[in-house]
Short mmCIF file of C-alpha atoms and ligand atoms in Angstrom, two decimals:
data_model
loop_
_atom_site.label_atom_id
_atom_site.label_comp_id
_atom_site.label_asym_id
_atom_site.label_seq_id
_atom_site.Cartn_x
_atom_site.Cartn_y
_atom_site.Cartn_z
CA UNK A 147 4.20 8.20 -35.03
CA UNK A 148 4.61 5.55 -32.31
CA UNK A 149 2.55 2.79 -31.39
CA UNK A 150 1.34 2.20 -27.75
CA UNK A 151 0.94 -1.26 -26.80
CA UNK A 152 -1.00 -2.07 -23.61
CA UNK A 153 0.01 -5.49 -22.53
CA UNK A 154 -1.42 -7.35 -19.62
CA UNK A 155 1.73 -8.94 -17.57
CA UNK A 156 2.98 -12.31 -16.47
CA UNK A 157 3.32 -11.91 -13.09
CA UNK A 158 5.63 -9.80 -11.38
CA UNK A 159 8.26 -12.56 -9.16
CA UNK A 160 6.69 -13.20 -5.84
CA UNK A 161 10.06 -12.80 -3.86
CA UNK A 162 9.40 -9.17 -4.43
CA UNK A 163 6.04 -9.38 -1.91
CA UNK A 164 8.33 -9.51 1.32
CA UNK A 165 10.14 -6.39 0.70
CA UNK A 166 9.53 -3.66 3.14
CA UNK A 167 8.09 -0.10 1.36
CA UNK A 168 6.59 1.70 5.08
CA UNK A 169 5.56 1.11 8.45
CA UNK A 170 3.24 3.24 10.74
CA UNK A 171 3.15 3.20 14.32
CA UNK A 172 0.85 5.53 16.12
CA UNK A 173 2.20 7.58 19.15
CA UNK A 174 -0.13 6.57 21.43
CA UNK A 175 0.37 3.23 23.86
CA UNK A 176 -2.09 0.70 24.84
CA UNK A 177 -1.14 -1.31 28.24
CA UNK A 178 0.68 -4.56 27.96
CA UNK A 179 -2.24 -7.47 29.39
CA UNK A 180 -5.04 -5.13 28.61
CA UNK A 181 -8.78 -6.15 27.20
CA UNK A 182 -6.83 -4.45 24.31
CA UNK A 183 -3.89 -5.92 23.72
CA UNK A 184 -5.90 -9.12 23.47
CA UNK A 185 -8.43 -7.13 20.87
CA UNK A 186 -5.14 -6.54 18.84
CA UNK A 187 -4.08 -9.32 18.76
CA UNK A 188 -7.20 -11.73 18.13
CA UNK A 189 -7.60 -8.82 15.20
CA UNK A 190 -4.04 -9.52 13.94
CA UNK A 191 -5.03 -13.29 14.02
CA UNK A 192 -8.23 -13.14 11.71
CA UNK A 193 -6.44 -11.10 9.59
CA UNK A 194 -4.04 -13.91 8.86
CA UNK A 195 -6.82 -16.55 9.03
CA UNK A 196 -8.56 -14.55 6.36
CA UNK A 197 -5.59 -14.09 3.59
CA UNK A 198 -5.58 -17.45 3.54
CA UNK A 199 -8.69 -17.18 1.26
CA UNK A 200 -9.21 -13.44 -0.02
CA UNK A 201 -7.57 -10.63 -1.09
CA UNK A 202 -9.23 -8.33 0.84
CA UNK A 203 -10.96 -8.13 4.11
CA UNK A 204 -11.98 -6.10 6.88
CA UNK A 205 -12.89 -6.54 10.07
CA UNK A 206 -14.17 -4.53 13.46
CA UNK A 207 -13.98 -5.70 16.85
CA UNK A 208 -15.53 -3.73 19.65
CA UNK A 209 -13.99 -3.28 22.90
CA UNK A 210 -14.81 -2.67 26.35
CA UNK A 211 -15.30 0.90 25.53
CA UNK A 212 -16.76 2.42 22.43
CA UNK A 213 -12.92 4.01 22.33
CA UNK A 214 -11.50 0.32 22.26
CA UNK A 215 -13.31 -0.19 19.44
CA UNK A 216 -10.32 -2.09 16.99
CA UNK A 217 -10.86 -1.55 13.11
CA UNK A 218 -8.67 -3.72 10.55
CA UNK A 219 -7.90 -4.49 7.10
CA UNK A 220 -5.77 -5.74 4.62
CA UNK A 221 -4.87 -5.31 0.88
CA UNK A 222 -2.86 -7.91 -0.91
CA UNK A 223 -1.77 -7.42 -4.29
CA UNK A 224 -4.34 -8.12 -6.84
CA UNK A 225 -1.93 -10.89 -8.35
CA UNK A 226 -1.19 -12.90 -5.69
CA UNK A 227 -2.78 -16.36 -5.06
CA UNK A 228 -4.21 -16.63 -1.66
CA UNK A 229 -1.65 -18.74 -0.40
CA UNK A 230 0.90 -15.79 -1.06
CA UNK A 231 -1.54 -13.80 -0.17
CA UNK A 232 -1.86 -15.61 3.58
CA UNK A 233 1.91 -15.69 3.94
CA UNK A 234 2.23 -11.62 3.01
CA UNK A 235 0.06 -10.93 5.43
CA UNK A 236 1.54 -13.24 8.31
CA UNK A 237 4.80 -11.68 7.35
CA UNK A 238 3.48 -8.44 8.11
CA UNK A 239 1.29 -8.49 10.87
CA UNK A 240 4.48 -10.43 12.52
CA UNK A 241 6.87 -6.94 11.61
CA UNK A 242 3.76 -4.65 13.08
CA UNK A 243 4.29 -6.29 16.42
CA UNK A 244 8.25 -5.62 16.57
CA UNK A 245 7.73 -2.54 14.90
CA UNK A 246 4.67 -1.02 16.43
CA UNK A 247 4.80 -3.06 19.96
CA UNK A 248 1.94 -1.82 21.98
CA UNK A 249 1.16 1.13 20.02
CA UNK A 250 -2.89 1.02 19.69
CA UNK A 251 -2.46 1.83 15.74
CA UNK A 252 -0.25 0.39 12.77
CA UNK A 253 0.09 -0.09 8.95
CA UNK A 254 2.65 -1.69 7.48
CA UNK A 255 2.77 -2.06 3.76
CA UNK A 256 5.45 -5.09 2.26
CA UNK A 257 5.44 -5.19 -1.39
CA UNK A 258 2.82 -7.88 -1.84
CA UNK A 259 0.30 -6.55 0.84
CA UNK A 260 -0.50 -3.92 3.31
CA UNK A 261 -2.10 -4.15 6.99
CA UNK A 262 -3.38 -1.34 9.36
CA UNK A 263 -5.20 -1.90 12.27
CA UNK A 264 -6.50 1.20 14.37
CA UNK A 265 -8.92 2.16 17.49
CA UNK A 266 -10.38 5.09 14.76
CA UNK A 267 -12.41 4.15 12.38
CA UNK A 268 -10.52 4.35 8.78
CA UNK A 269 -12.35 1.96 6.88
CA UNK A 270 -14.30 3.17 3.97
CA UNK A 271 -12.60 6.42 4.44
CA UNK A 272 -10.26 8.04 1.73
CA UNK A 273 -7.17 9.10 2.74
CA UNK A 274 -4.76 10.26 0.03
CA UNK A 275 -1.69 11.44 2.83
CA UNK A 276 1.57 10.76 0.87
CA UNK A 277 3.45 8.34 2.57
CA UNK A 278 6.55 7.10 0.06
CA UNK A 279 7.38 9.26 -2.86
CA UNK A 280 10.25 7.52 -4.53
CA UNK A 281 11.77 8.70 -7.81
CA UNK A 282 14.85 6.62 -9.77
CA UNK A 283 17.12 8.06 -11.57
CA UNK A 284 16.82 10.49 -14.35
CA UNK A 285 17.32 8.66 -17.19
CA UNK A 286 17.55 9.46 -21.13
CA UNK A 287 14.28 8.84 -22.28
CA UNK A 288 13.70 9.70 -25.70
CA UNK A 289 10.14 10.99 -26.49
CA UNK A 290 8.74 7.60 -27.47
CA UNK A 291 9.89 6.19 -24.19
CA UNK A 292 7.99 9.30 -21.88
CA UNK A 293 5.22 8.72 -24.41
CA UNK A 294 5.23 4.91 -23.87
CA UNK A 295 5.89 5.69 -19.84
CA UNK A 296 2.86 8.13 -20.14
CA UNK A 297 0.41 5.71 -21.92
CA UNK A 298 0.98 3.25 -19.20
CA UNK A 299 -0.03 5.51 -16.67
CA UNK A 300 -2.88 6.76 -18.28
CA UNK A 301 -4.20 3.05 -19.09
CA UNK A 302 -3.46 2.74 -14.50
CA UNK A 303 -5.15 5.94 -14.65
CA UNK A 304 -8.62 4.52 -16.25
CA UNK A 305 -8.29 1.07 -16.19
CA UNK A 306 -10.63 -0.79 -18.89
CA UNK A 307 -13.71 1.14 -18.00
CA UNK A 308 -14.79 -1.78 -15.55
CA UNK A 309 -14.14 -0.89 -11.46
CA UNK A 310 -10.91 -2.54 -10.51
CA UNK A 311 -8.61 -2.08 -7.35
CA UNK A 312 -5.24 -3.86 -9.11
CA UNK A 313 -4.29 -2.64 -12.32
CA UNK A 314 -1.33 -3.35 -14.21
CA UNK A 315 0.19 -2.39 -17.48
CA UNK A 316 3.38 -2.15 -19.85
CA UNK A 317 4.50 -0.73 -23.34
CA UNK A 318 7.58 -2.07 -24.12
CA UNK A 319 10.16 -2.09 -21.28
CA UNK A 320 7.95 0.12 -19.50
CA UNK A 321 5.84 -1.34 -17.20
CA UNK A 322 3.32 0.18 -14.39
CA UNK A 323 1.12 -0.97 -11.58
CA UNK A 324 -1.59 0.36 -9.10
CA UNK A 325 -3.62 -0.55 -6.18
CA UNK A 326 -5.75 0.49 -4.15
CA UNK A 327 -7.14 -0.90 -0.79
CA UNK A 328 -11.02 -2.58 -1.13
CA UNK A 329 -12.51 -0.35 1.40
CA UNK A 330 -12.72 2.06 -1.41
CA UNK A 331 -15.36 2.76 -3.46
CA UNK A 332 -15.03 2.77 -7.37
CA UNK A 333 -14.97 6.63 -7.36
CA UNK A 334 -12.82 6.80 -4.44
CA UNK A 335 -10.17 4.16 -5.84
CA UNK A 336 -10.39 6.08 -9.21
CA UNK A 337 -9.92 9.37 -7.65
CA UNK A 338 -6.68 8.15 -5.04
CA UNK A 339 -5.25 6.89 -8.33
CA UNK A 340 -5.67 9.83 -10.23
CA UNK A 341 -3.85 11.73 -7.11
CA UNK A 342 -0.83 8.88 -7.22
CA UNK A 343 -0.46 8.97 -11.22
CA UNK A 344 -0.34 12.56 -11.39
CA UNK A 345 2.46 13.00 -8.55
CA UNK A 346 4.06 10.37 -10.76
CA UNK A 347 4.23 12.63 -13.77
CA UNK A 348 4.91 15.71 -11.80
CA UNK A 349 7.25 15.13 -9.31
CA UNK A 350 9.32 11.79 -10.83
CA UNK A 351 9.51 13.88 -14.21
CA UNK A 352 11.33 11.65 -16.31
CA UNK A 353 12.81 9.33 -13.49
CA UNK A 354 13.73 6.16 -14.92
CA UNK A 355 10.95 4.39 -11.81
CA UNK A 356 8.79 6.23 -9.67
CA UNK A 357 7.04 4.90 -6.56
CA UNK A 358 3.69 6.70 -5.06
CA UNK A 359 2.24 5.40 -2.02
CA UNK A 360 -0.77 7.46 -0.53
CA UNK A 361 -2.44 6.07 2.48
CA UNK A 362 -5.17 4.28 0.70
CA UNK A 363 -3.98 3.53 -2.71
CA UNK A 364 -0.50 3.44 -4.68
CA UNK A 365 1.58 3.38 -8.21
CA UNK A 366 4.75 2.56 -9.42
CA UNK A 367 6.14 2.62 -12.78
CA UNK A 368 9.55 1.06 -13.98
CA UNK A 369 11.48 1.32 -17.59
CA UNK A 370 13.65 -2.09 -18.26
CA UNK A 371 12.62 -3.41 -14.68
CA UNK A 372 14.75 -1.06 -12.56
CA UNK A 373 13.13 -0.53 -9.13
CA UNK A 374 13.84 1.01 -5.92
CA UNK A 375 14.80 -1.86 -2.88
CA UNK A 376 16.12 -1.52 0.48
CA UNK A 377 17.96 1.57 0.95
CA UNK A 378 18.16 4.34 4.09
CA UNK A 379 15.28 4.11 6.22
CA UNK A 380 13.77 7.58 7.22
CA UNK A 381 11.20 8.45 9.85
CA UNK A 382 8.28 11.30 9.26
CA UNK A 383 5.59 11.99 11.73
CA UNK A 384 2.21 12.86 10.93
CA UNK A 385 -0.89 13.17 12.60
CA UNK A 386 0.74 11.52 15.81
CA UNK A 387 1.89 8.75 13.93
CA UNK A 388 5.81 7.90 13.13
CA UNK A 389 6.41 6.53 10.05
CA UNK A 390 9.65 4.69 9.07
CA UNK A 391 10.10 4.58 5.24
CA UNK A 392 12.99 2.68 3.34
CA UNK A 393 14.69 4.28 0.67
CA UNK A 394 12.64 7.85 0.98
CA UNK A 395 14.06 10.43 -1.74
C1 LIG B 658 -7.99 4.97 21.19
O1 LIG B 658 -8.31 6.24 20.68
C2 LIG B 658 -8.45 7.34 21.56
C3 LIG B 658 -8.58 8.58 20.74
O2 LIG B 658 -9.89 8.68 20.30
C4 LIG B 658 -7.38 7.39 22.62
O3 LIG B 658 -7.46 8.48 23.44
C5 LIG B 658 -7.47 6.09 23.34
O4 LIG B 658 -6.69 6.09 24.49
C6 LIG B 658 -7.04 5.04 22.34
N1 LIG B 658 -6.61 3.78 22.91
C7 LIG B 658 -7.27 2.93 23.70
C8 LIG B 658 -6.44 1.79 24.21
O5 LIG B 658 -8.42 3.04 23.98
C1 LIG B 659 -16.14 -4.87 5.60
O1 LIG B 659 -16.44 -6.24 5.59
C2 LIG B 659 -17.82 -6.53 5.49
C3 LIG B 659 -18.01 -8.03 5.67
O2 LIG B 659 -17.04 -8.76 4.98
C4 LIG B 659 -18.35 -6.01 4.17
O3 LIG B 659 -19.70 -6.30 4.02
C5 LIG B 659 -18.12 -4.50 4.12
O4 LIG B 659 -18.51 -4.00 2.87
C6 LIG B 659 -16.66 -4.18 4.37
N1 LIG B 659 -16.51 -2.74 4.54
C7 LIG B 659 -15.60 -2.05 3.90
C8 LIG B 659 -15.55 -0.61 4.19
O5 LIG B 659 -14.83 -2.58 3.10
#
């Protein structure tokens, strides 16, 4: 018989926000000193301006054409304080412009926030695309540790009952997180979650961490603190976007 203790957290070490998980660039190219390029980047701006005092945010900014149309949004982590959240977000949006220079879409996750900006609507819409799958090592578990690992992702799987995009828990030296991004509703968030835990289980197996990051929501789990940083990046394409991921397995 083991006991399962659910534990709220201290909070994970905020030198761990910067770290690069994915960036997104899509294929197609807006002209350099266009009505759009200014759209993008007075987007980019309020973005910034707006981490400064929320977690979450959204914004839409119409164009000259209904096709010019920019939608945006950000997620930080549901731990951060808004001043870490302000700076994740600034560190980001400043990577999307090297990294997706003058494509009209990009996302770019870091580990304390994510950003996408985009001339197609995506806000409000659910998107569970897998974008990282990242599985650690095998590692000896006994049974109470894949119980204890599986209790913690079934208490990211439900939460306390109450609607909540960040949710983090730990049984011993396991420990687990989730999050998903604000423009989701509370089924939507619980049902991207339920996607991300269950790849978890299924495809990290007894992994001693596992990282899932679908487009709209993500969860990671970790025994003794071991995680996944750095590492080869890869690029995938999908829906004529190019992704380049760090550390892909
Ligand atoms: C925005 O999206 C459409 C696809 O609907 C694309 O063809 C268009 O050229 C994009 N970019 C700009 C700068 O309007
Ligand atoms: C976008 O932001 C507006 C204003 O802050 C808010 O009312 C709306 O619910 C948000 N939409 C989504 C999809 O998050």
């Amino acid at each position: 018989m083991v006991m399962i203790t659910l534990s709220l957290l201290t909070t994970p070490s905020s030198s761990a926000t910067d770290s690069f998980v994915f960036g997104g660039c899509s294929q197609l190219k807006y002209a350099q000193g266009s009505p759009y390029e200014n759209n993008v980047n007075s987007l980019l701006a309020s973005l910034v301006n707006s981490a400064m005092l929320n977690t979450y945010n959204n914004f839409t900014f119409p164009g000259t054409t209904s096709q010019e149309t920019l939608y945006g949004l950000y997620q930080c982590r549901g731990d951060l304080s808004s001043a870490d959240c302000g700076r994740c977000v600034a560190r980001a949006v400043s990577q999307l412009g090297t990294l997706c220079l003058d494509s009209c879409g990009g996302a770019l996750q870091l580990e304390g926030c994510f950003v996408k900006y985009d001339n197609i609507s995506f806000l409000g819409v659910e998107d569970k695309t897998v974008v990282v799958k990242k599985c650690g090592p095998l590692t000896a578990f006994d049974s109470d540790g894949l119980i204890r690992r599986d209790a913690v992702l079934g208490y990211l799987g439900s939460g306390d009952g109450s609607y909540k995009t960040y949710r983090v828990g730990g049984s011993g030296n396991i420990n687990g997180v989730a999050q998903c991004v604000g423009d989701l509703s509370a089924s939507e968030c619980q049902d991207c979650l339920s996607e991300a835990i269950g790849r978890l289980k299924t495809d990290c197996g007894a992994a001693k961490w596992g990282d899932v990051y679908l487009a709209k929501c993500y969860a990671r789990y970790s025994a003794g603190g071991d995680h996944s940083h750095g590492g080869h990046g890869k690029r995938l394409r999908h829906l004529g976007w190019c992704f380049l991921v760090f550390g892909l397995i």
